[in-house]
Coordinates of C-alpha atoms in Angstrom, one line a residue:
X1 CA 60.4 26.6 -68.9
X2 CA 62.9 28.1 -66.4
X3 CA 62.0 27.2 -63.2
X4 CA 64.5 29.2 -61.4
X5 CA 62.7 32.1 -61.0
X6 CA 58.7 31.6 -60.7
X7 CA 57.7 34.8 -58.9
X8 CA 59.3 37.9 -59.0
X9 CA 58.5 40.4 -55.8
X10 CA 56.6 43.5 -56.6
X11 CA 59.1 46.4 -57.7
X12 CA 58.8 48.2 -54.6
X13 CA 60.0 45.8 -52.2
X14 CA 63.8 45.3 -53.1
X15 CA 64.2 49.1 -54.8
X16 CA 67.9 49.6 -54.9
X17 CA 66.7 53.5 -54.6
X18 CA 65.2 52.8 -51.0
X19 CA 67.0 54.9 -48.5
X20 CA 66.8 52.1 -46.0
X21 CA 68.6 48.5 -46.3
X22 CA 66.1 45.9 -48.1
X23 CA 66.5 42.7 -46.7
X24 CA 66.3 39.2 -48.3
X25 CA 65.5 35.9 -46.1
X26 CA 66.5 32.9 -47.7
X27 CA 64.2 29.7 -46.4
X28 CA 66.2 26.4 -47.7
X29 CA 64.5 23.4 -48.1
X30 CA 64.7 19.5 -48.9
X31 CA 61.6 17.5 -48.4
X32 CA 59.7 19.5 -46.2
X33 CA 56.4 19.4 -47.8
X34 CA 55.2 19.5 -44.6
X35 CA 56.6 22.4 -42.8
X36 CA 57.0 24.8 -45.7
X37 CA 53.6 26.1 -46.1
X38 CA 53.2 27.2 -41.6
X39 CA 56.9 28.5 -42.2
X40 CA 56.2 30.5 -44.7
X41 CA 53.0 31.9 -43.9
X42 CA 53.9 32.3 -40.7
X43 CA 56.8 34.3 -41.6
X44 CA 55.2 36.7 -43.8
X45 CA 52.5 37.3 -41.5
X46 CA 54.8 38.5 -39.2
X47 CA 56.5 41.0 -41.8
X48 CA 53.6 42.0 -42.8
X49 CA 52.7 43.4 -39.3
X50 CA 55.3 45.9 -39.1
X51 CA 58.9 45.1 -40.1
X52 CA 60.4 48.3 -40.6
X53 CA 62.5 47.3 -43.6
X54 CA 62.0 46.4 -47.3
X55 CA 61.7 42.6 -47.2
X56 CA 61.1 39.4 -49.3
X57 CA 61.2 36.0 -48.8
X58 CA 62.9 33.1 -51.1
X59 CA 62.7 29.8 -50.7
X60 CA 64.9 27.7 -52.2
X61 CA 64.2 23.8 -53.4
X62 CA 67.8 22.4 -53.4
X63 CA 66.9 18.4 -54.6
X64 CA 63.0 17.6 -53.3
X65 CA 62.2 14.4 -54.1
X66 CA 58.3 15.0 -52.4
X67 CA 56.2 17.9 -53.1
X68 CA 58.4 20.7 -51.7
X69 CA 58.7 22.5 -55.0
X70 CA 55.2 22.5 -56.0
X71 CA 54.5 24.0 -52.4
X72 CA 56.8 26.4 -52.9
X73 CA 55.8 27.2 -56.6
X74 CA 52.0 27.7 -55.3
X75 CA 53.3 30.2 -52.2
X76 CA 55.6 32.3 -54.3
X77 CA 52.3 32.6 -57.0
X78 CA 50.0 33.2 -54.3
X79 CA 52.2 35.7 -51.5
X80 CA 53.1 38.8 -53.2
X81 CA 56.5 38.9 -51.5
X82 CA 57.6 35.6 -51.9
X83 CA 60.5 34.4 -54.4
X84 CA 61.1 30.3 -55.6
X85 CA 64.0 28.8 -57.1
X86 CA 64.9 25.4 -57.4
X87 CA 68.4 23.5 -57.3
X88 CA 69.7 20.7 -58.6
X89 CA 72.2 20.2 -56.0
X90 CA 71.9 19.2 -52.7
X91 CA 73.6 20.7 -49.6
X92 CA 72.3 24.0 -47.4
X93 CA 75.2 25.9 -47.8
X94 CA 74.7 25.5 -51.9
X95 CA 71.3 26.7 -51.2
X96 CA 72.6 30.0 -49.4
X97 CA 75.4 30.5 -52.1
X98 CA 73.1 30.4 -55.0
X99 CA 70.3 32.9 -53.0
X100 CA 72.5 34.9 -51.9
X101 CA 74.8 35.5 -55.0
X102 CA 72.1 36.7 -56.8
X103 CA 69.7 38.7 -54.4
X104 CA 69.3 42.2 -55.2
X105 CA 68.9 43.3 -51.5
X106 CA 71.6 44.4 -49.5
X107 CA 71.5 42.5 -46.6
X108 CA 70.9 38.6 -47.1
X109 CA 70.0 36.4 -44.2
X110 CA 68.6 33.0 -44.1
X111 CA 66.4 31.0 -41.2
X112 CA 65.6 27.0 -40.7
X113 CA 62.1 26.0 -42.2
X114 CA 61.4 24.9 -38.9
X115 CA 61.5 27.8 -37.2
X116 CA 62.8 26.8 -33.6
X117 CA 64.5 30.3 -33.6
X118 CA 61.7 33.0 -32.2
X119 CA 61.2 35.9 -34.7
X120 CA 61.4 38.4 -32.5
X121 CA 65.3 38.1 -32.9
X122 CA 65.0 38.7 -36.6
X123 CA 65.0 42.5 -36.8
X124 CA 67.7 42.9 -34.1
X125 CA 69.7 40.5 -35.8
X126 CA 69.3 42.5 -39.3
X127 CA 69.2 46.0 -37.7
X128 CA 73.3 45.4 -37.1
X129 CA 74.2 44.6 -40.4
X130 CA 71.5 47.2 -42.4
X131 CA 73.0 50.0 -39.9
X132 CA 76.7 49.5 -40.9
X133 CA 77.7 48.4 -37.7
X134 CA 78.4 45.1 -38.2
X135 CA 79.4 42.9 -41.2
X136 CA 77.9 39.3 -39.8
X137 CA 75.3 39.1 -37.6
X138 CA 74.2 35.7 -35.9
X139 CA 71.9 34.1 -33.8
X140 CA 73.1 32.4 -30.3
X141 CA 71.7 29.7 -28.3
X142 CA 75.2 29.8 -26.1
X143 CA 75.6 33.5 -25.1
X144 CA 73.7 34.6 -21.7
X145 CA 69.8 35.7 -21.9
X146 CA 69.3 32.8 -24.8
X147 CA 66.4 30.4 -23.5
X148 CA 66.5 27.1 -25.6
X149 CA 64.6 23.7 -25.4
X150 CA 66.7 20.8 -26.5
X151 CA 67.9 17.0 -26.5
X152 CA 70.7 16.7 -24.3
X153 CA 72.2 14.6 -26.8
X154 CA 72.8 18.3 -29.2
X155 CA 73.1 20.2 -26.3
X156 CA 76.4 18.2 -25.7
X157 CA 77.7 18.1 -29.1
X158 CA 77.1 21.5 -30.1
X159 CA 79.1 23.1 -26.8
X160 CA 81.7 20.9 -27.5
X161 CA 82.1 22.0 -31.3
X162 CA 82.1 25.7 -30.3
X163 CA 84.5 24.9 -27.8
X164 CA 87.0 23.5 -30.2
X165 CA 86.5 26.5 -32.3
X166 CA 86.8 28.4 -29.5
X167 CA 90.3 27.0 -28.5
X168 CA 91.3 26.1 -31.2
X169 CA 90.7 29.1 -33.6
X170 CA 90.5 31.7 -30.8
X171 CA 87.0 32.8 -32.5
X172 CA 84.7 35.2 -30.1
X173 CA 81.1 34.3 -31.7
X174 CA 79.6 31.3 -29.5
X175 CA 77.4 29.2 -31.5
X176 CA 78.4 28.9 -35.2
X177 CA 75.5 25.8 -36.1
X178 CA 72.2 28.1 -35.2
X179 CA 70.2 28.4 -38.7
X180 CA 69.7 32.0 -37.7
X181 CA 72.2 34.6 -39.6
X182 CA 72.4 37.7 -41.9
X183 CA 75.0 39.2 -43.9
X184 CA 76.3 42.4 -45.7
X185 CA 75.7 41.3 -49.7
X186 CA 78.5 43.0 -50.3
X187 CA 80.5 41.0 -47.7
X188 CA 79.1 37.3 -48.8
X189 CA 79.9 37.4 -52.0
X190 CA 83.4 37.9 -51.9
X191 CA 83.7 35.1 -48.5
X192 CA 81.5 32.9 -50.7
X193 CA 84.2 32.8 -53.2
X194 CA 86.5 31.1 -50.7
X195 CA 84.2 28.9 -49.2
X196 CA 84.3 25.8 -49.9
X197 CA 81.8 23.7 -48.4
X198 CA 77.9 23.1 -49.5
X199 CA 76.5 21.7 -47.2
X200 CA 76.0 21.7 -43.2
X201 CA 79.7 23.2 -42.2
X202 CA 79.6 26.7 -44.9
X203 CA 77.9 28.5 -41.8
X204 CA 81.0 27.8 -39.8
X205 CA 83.8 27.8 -42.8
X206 CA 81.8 31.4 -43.6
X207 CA 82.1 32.7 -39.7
X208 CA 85.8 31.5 -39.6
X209 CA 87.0 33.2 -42.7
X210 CA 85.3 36.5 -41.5
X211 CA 86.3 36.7 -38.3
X212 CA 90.3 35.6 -39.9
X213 CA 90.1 38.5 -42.2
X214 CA 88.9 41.3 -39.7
X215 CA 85.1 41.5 -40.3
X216 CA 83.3 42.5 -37.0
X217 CA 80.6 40.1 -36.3
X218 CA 77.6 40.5 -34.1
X219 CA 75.6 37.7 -31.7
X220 CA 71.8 37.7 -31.2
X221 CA 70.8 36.0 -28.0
X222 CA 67.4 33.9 -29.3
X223 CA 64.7 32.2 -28.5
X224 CA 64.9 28.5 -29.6
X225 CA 63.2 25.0 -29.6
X226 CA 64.3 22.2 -30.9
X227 CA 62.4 20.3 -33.7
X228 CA 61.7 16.7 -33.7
X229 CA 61.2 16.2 -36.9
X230 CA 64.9 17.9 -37.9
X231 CA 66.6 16.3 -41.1
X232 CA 69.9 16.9 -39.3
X233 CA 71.9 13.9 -38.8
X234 CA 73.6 15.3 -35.7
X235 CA 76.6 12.4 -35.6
X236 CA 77.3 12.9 -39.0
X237 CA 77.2 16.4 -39.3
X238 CA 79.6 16.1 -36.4
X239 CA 82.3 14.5 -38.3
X240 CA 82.0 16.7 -41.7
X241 CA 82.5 19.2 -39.9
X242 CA 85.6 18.0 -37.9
X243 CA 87.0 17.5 -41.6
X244 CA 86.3 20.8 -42.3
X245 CA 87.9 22.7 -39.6
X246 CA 91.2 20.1 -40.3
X247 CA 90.7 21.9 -44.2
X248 CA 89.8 25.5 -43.1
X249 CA 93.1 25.2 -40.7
X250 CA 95.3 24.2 -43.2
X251 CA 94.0 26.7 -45.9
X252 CA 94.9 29.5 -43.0
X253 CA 98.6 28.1 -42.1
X254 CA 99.2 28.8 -45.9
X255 CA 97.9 31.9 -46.3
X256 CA 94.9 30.8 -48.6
X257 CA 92.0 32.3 -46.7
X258 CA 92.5 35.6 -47.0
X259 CA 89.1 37.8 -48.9
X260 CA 89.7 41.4 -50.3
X261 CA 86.9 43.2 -48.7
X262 CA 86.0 46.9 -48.9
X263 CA 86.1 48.0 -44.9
X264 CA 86.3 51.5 -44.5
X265 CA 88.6 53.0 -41.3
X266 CA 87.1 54.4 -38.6
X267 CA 86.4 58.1 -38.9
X268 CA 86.5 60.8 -36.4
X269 CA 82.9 61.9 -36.3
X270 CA 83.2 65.6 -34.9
X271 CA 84.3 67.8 -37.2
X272 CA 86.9 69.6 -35.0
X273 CA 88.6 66.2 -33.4
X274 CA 92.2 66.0 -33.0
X275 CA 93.5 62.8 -33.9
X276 CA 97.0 60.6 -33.5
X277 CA 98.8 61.2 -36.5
X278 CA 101.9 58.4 -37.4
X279 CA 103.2 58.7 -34.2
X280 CA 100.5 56.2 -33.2
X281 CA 101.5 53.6 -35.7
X282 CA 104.7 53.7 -34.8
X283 CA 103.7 53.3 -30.5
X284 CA 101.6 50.6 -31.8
X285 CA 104.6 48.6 -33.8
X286 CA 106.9 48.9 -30.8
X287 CA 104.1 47.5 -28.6
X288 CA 104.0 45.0 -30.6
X289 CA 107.5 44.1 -30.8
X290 CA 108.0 44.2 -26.8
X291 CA 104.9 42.0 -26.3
X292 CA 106.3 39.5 -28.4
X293 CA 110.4 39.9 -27.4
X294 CA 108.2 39.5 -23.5
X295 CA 106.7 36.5 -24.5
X296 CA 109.3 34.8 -26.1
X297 CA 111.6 35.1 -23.4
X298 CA 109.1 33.7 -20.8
X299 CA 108.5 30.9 -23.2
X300 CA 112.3 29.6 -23.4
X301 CA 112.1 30.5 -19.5
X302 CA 109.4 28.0 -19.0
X303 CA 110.9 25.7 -21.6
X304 CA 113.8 25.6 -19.6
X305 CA 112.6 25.0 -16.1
X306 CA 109.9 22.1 -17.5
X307 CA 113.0 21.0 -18.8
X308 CA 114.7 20.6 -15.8
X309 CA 112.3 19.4 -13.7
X310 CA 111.3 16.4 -16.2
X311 CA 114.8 15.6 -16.6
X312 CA 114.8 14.0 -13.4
X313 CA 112.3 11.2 -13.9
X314 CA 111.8 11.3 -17.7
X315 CA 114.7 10.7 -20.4
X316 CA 116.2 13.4 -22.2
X317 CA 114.3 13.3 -25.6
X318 CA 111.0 12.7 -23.6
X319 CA 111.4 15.8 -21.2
X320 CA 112.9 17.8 -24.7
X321 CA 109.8 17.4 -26.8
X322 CA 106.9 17.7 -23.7
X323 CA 108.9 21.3 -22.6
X324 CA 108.8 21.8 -26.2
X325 CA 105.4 21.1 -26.7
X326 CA 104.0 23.5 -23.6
X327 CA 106.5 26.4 -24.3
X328 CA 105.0 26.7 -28.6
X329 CA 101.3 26.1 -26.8
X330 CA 101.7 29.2 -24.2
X331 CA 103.9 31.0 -26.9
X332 CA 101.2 30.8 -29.7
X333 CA 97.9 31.4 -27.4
X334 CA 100.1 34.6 -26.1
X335 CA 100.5 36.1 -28.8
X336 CA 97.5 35.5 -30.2
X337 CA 96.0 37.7 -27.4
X338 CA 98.2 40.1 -26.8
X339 CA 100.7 40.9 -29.7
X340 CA 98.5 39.5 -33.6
X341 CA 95.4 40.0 -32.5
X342 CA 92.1 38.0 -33.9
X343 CA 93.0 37.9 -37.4
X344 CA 96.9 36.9 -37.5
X345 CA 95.9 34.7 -34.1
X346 CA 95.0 31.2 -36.8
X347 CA 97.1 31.2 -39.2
X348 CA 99.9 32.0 -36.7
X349 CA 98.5 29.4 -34.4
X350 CA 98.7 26.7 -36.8
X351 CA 102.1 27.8 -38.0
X352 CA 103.3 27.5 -34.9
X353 CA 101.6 24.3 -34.1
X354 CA 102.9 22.4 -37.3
X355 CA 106.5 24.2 -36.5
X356 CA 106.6 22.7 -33.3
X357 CA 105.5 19.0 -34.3
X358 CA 107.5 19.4 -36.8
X359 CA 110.7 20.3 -34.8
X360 CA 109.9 18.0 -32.2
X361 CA 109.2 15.0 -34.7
X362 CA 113.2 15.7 -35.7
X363 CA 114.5 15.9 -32.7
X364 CA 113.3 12.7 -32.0
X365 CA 114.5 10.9 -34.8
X366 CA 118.0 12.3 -34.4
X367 CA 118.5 11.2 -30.6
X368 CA 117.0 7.7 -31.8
X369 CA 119.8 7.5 -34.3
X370 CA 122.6 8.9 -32.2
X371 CA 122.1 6.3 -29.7
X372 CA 122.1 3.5 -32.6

């Protein structure tokens, strides 16, 4: 027997005829035989009493070894709404891929079986993406008006991983780890097909590719407490993901991570608007060109005069590389604000980093031999 797919939903819920966005929240789980059942009644009790969209719930069993699947067998035959599958394979972010690949509903979103994020977030994070506005939509324990309860031990770790994303990826959501998002289907599936990871980093390798190709991504201030009884090994996880972001970087440097997907330009919505015709584009390129011709000049300025002054106390090759060093690190986060923009701003960062290593590497080695 296939156990896939125990319990369809009822044909009205997910009707691709509905005028308004149906929504699919994806619940994945491994061993939790004790925290399914509250989740998930929990959780439909609270659609039940007045979410405004069409909705249904799947868990999905991704390698149990306890009685997690019969749980969730027993709720998906018992709650009309509900939807079970079971995986083979361990890893959330396999979980989410096989959900979300093969939902019906047109927004797919997915929340911890804990939940330490409060529910009231759940429509506003969903009402972004059902309305259009927003491809991603996210949940934030970092942004102002969040209220959180947590180890200081996470609390530490997890602002200093956004940090390094923000720095050194130039990304604008704050909190990429919180077990709180939803997504355009149409959007997933094609950033699913470059994502590599299945397991506790494909939240952030799936936030870093959209934000790198353009997508418009929306935060969620929550509500959130911290659960004692979490399976996340928090050290761990630490360092997958540090080998992730080395892999996600790379992939970007060469080009690899860009996603064909459907984005319609912005439209004049008054019917008698005058808009900028080419002339526009063309303002725009010369912008362009004289913030980066600005930028580049100040940064062989400031090469020069670091230069200079090193020159004094350091040796030659020493002072060379650190003035070459700061010049590429002012040049690149330059014009990643001013002249790229968000989505060149990685891969040209990392261009520009491996460049200047690279450069600086050779110098090196060619005043070592010169003064053999």
């Amino acid at each position: 027997m296939d156990t896939r797919a125990i319990v369809e939903p009822s044909p009205g819920i997910l009707d691709p005829a509905a005028r308004v966005a149906s929504v699919d929240i994806v619940i994945p789980v491994l061993n939790e035989e004790r925290a399914l059942p509250g989740c998930v009644r929990t959780l439909t009790r609270y659609l039940d009493g007045g979410f405004p969209l069409p909705w249904r719930v799947t868990i999905v069993d991704n390698g149990s070894t306890d009685a997690t699947w019969p749980l969730a067998r027993a709720l998906a035959a018992e709650l009309e709404n509900v939807h079970a599958r079971h995986l083979d394979v361990r890893g959330r972010g396999a979980a989410l891929r096989a959900a979300w690949q093969d939902s019906p509903a047109d927004v797919v979103a997915y929340m911890d079986v804990d939940l330490s994020t409060g529910l009231g977030a759940l429509f506003p994070l969903v009402a972004s993406v059902a309305s259009g506005h927003s491809e991603l939509a996210v949940g934030t324990r970092l942004a102002h008006g969040a209220r959180i309860r947590r180890s200081l031990r996470r609390e530490v770790v997890s602002r200093g991983y956004n940090a390094l994303l923000r720095y050194g990826f130039g990304v604008r959501f704050s909190d990429a780890q919180c077990g709180f998002k939803a997504v355009r289907a149409d959007v997933a599936r094609p950033l699913m097909g470059k994502v590599e990871d299945d397991s506790w980093f494909f939240d952030t390798e799936l936030l870093l590719l959209a934000e790198h190709n353009g997508l418009r991504v929306h935060e969620v201030p929550v509500d959130w407490i911290e659960d004692a009884d979490s399976r996340v090994h928090v050290v761990r996880t630490a360092v997958d993901d540090l080998r992730g972001l080395a892999r996600v970087a790379w992939s970007m440097a060469l080009g690899r991570a860009e996603v064909a997907v459907a984005r319609p330009e912005p439209e004049p919505a008054h019917p008698d608007a005058v808009t900028l015709g080419p002339r526009a584009a063309t303002v725009a390129a010369v912008a362009r060109f004289t913030s980066f011709a600005a930028i580049g000049t100040f940064s062989v300025i400031l090469y020069a005069l670091t230069y200079l002054l090193l020159r004094e106390s350091w040796t030659p090759a020493a002072a060379h590389l650190c003035a070459l060093v700061l010049a590429g690190i002012v040049n690149v986060e330059a014009n990643r604000r001013w002249t790229f923009g968000p989505r060149a701003a990685p891969r040209f960062s990392a261009l520009a980093f491996f460049s200047t290593a690279t450069y600086g590497l050779f110098t090196l080695l060619r005043l070592s031999r010169t003064r053999k």
